[in-house]
Tab-separated table of C-alpha atoms in Angstrom:
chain	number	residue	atom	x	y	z
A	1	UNK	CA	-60.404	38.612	-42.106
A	2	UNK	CA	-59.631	39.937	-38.698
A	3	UNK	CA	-60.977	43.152	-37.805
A	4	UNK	CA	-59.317	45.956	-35.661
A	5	UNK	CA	-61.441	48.531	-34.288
A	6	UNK	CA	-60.194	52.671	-33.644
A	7	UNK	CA	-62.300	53.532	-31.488
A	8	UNK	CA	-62.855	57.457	-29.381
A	9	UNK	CA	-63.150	60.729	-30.538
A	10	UNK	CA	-61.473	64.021	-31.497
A	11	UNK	CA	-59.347	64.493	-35.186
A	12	UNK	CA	-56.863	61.996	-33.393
A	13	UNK	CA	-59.365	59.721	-33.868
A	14	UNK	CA	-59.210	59.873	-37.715
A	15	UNK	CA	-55.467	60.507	-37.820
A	16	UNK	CA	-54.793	57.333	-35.978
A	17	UNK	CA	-57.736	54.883	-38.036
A	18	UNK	CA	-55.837	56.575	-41.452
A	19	UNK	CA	-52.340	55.033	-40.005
A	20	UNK	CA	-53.956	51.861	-39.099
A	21	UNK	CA	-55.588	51.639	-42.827
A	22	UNK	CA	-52.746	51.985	-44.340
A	23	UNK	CA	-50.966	49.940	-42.118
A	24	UNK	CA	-52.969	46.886	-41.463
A	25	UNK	CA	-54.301	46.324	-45.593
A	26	UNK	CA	-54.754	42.757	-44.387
A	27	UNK	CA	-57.000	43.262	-41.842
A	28	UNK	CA	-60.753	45.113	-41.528
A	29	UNK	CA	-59.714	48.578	-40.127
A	30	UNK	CA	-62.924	49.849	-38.632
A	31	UNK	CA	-63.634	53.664	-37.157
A	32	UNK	CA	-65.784	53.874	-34.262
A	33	UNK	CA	-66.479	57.249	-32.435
A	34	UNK	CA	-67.389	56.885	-28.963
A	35	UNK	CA	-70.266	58.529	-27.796
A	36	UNK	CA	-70.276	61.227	-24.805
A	37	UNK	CA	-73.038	62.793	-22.934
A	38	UNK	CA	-72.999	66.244	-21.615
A	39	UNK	CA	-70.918	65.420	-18.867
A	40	UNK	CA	-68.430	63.828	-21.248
A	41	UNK	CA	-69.595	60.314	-19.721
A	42	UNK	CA	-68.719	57.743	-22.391
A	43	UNK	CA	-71.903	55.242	-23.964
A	44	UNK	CA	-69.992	52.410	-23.642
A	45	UNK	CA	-73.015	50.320	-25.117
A	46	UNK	CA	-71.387	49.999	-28.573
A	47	UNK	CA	-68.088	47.970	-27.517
A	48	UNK	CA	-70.446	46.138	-25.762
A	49	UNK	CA	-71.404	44.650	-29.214
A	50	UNK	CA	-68.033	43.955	-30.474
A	51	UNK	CA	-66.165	40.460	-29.869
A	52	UNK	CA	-62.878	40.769	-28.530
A	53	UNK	CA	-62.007	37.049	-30.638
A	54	UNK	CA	-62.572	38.810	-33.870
A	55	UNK	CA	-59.806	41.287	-33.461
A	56	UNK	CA	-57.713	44.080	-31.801
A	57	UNK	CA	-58.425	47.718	-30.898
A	58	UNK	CA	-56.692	50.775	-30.311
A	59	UNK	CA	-58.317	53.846	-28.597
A	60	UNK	CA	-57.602	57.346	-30.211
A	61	UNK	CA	-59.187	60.404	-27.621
A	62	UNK	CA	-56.893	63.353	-27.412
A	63	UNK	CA	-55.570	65.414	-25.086
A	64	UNK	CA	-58.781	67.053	-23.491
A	65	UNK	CA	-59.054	66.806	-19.778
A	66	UNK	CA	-55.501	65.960	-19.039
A	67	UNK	CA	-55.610	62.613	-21.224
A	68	UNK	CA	-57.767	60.984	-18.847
A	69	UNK	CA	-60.629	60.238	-20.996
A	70	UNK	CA	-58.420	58.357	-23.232
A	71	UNK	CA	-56.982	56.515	-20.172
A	72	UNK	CA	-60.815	55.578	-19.242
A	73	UNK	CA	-61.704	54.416	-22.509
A	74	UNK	CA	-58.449	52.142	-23.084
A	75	UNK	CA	-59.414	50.744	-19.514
A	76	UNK	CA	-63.069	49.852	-20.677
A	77	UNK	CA	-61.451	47.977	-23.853
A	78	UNK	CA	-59.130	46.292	-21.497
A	79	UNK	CA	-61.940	45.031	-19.191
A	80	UNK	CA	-64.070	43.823	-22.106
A	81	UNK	CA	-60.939	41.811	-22.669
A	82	UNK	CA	-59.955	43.310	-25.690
A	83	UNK	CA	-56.257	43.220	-27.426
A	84	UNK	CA	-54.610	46.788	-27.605
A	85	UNK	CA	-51.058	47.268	-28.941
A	86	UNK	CA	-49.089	50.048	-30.406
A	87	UNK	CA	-49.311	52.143	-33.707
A	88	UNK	CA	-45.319	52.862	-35.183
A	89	UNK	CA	-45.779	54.594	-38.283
A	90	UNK	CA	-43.657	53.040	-40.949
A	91	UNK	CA	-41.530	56.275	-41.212
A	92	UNK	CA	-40.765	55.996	-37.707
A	93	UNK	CA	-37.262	55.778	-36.373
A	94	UNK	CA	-37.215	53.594	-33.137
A	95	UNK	CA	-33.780	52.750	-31.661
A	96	UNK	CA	-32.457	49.653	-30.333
A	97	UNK	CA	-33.328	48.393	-27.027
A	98	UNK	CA	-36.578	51.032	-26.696
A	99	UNK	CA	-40.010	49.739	-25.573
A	100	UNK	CA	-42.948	51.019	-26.548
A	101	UNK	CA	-46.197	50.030	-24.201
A	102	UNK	CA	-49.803	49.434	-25.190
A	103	UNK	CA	-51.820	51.382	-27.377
A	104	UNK	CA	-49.167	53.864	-27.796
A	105	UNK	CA	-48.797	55.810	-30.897
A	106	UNK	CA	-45.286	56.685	-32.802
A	107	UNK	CA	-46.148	59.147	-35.951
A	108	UNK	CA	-44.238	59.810	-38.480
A	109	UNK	CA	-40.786	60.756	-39.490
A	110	UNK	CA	-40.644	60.821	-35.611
A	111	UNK	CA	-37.146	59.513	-34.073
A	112	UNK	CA	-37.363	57.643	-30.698
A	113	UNK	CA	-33.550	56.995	-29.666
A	114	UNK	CA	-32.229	53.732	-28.155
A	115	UNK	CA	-32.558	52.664	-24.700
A	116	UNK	CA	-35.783	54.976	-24.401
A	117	UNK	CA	-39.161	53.558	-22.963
A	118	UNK	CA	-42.602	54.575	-23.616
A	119	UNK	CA	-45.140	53.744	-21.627
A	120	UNK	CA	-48.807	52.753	-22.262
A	121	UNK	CA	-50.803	54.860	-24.111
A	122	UNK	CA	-48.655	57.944	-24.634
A	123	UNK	CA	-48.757	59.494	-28.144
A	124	UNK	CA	-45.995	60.856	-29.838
A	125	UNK	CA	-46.770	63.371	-33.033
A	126	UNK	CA	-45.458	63.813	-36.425
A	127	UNK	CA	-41.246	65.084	-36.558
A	128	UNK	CA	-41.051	64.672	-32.311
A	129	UNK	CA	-37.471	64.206	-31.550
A	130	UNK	CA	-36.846	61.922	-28.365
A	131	UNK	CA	-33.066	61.158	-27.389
A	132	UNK	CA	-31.350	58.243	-26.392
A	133	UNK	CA	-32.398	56.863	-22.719
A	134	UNK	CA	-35.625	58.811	-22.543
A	135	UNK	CA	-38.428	57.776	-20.000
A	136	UNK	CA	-41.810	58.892	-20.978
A	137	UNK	CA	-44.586	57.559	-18.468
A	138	UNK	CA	-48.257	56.490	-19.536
A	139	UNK	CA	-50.984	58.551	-21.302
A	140	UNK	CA	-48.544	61.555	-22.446
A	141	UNK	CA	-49.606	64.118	-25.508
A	142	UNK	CA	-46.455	65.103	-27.473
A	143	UNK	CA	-47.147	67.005	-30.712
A	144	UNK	CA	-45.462	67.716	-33.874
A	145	UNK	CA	-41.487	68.501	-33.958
A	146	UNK	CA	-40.991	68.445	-30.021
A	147	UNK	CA	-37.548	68.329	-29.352
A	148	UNK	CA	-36.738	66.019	-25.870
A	149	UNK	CA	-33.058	65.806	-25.529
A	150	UNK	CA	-31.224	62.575	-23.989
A	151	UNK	CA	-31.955	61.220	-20.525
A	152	UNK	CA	-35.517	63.324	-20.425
A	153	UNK	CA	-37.868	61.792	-17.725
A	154	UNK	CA	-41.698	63.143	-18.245
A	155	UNK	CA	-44.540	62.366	-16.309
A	156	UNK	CA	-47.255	60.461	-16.743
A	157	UNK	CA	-50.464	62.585	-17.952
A	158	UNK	CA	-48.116	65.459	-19.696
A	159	UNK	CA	-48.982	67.674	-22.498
A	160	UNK	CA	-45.770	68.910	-24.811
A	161	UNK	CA	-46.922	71.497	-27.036
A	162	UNK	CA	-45.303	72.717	-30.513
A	163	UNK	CA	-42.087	74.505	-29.960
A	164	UNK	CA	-41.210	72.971	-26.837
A	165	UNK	CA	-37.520	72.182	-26.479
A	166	UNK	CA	-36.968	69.491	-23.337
A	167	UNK	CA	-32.760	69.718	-22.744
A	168	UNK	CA	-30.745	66.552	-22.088
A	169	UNK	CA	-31.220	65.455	-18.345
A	170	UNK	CA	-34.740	67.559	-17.345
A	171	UNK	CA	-37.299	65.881	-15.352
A	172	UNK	CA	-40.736	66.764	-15.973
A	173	UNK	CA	-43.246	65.395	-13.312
A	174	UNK	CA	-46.752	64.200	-13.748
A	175	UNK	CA	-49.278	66.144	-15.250
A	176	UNK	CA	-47.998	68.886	-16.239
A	177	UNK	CA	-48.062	71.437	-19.705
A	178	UNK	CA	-45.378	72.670	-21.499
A	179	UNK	CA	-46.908	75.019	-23.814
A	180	UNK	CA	-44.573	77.317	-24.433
A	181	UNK	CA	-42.968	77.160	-27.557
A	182	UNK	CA	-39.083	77.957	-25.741
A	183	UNK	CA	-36.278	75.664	-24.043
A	184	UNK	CA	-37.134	74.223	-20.789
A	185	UNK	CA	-33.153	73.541	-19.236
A	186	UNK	CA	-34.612	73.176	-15.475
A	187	UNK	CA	-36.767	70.218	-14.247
A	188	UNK	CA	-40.481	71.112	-14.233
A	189	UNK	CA	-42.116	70.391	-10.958
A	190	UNK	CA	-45.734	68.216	-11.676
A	191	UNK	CA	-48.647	69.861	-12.035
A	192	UNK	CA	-47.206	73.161	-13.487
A	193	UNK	CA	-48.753	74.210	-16.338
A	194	UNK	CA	-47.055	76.668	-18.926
A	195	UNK	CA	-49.834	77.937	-21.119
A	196	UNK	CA	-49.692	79.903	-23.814
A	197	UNK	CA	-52.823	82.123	-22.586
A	198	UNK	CA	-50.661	82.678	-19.661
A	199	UNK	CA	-47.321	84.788	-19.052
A	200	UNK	CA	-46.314	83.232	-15.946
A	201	UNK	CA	-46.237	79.695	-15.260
A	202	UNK	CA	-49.004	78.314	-12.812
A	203	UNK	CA	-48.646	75.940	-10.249
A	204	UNK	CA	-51.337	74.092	-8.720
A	205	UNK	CA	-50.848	71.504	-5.280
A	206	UNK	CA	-52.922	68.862	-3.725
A	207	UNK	CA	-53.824	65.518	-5.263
């Protein structure tokens, strides 16, 4: 039997090795939490023991630290030569002509509409709503019921948060939060972040 390893941290982690179970019942579904240090530096010792012949993996790390810890960890797997491909959970809608990219993860009763392309490990929640033509770039966080109307470009490294409402046409650039649970009708500029602890949006520049 061929095994596939979940493998990183965080209750994503355990949401995304549950899908997989129930998923893959023909295969070994294996849980592995990754191991951090207190500068969140990953022990990358125990993929180290794995064999990439005996199976596939998929990485599960939240949204902490602007999704780049899951970006580093899916890159480790990758060098280790390891096979990664997407999770569509069987009550998934996904439309015709849509591509979804490695270790990306479509939850369910989520709708992704035709012509719409998801890019490498972005992860799409529970009820999200995307629209036809939508272009959502690698290692994106959208949660439960977000609403992205058609045509909707996001950046790569983007957090959607509950409640938000993307209208048909916005471009969102890179990195940046929409965490307020309202309509966004204007394209976001990357690296603004609207946080809930926050009345104003913030804005921050540089690389």
């Amino acid at each position: 039997m061929k095994s596939r390893w979940i493998i990183g941290s965080s209750d994503y982690l355990d949401l995304a090795f549950h899908g997989w179970k129930q998923a893959r019942q023909d295969e070994a579904v294996i849980k592995i939490d990754v191991p951090q240090d207190e500068k969140h530096e990953f022990d990358f010792r125990i993929l180290d023991g794995l064999n990439p012949s005996d199976g596939a993996m998929f990485v599960a790390f939240d949204e902490r630290l602007g999704n780049f810890k899951r970006t580093e960890l899916m890159q480790a797997a990758l060098q280790r030569g390891f096979k990664l491909e997407p999770f569509i959970h069987a009550s998934a809608a996904i439309g015709s002509d849509t591509v979804i990219g490695l270790n990306a993860f479509v939850g369910a009763n989520a709708v992704v509409g035709h012509g719409c392309r998801i890019d490498y490990n972005t992860v799409i929640h529970a009820g999200a709503h995307l629209g036809p033509a939508c272009r959502v770039k690698s290692s994106c966080w959208i949660e439960n019921g977000v609403q992205i109307g058609a045509g909707v470009e996001i950046g790569g490294n983007s957090i959607l948060r509950t409640g938000a409402i993307v209208r048909e046409g916005v471009k969102v650039g890179r990195s940046c939060e929409l965490g307020w649970p309202r309509a966004y009708c204007e394209d976001v500029p990357a690296k603004t972040y609207f946080n809930a602890r926050y009345d104003s949006p913030i804005h921050t520049y540089g690389t």
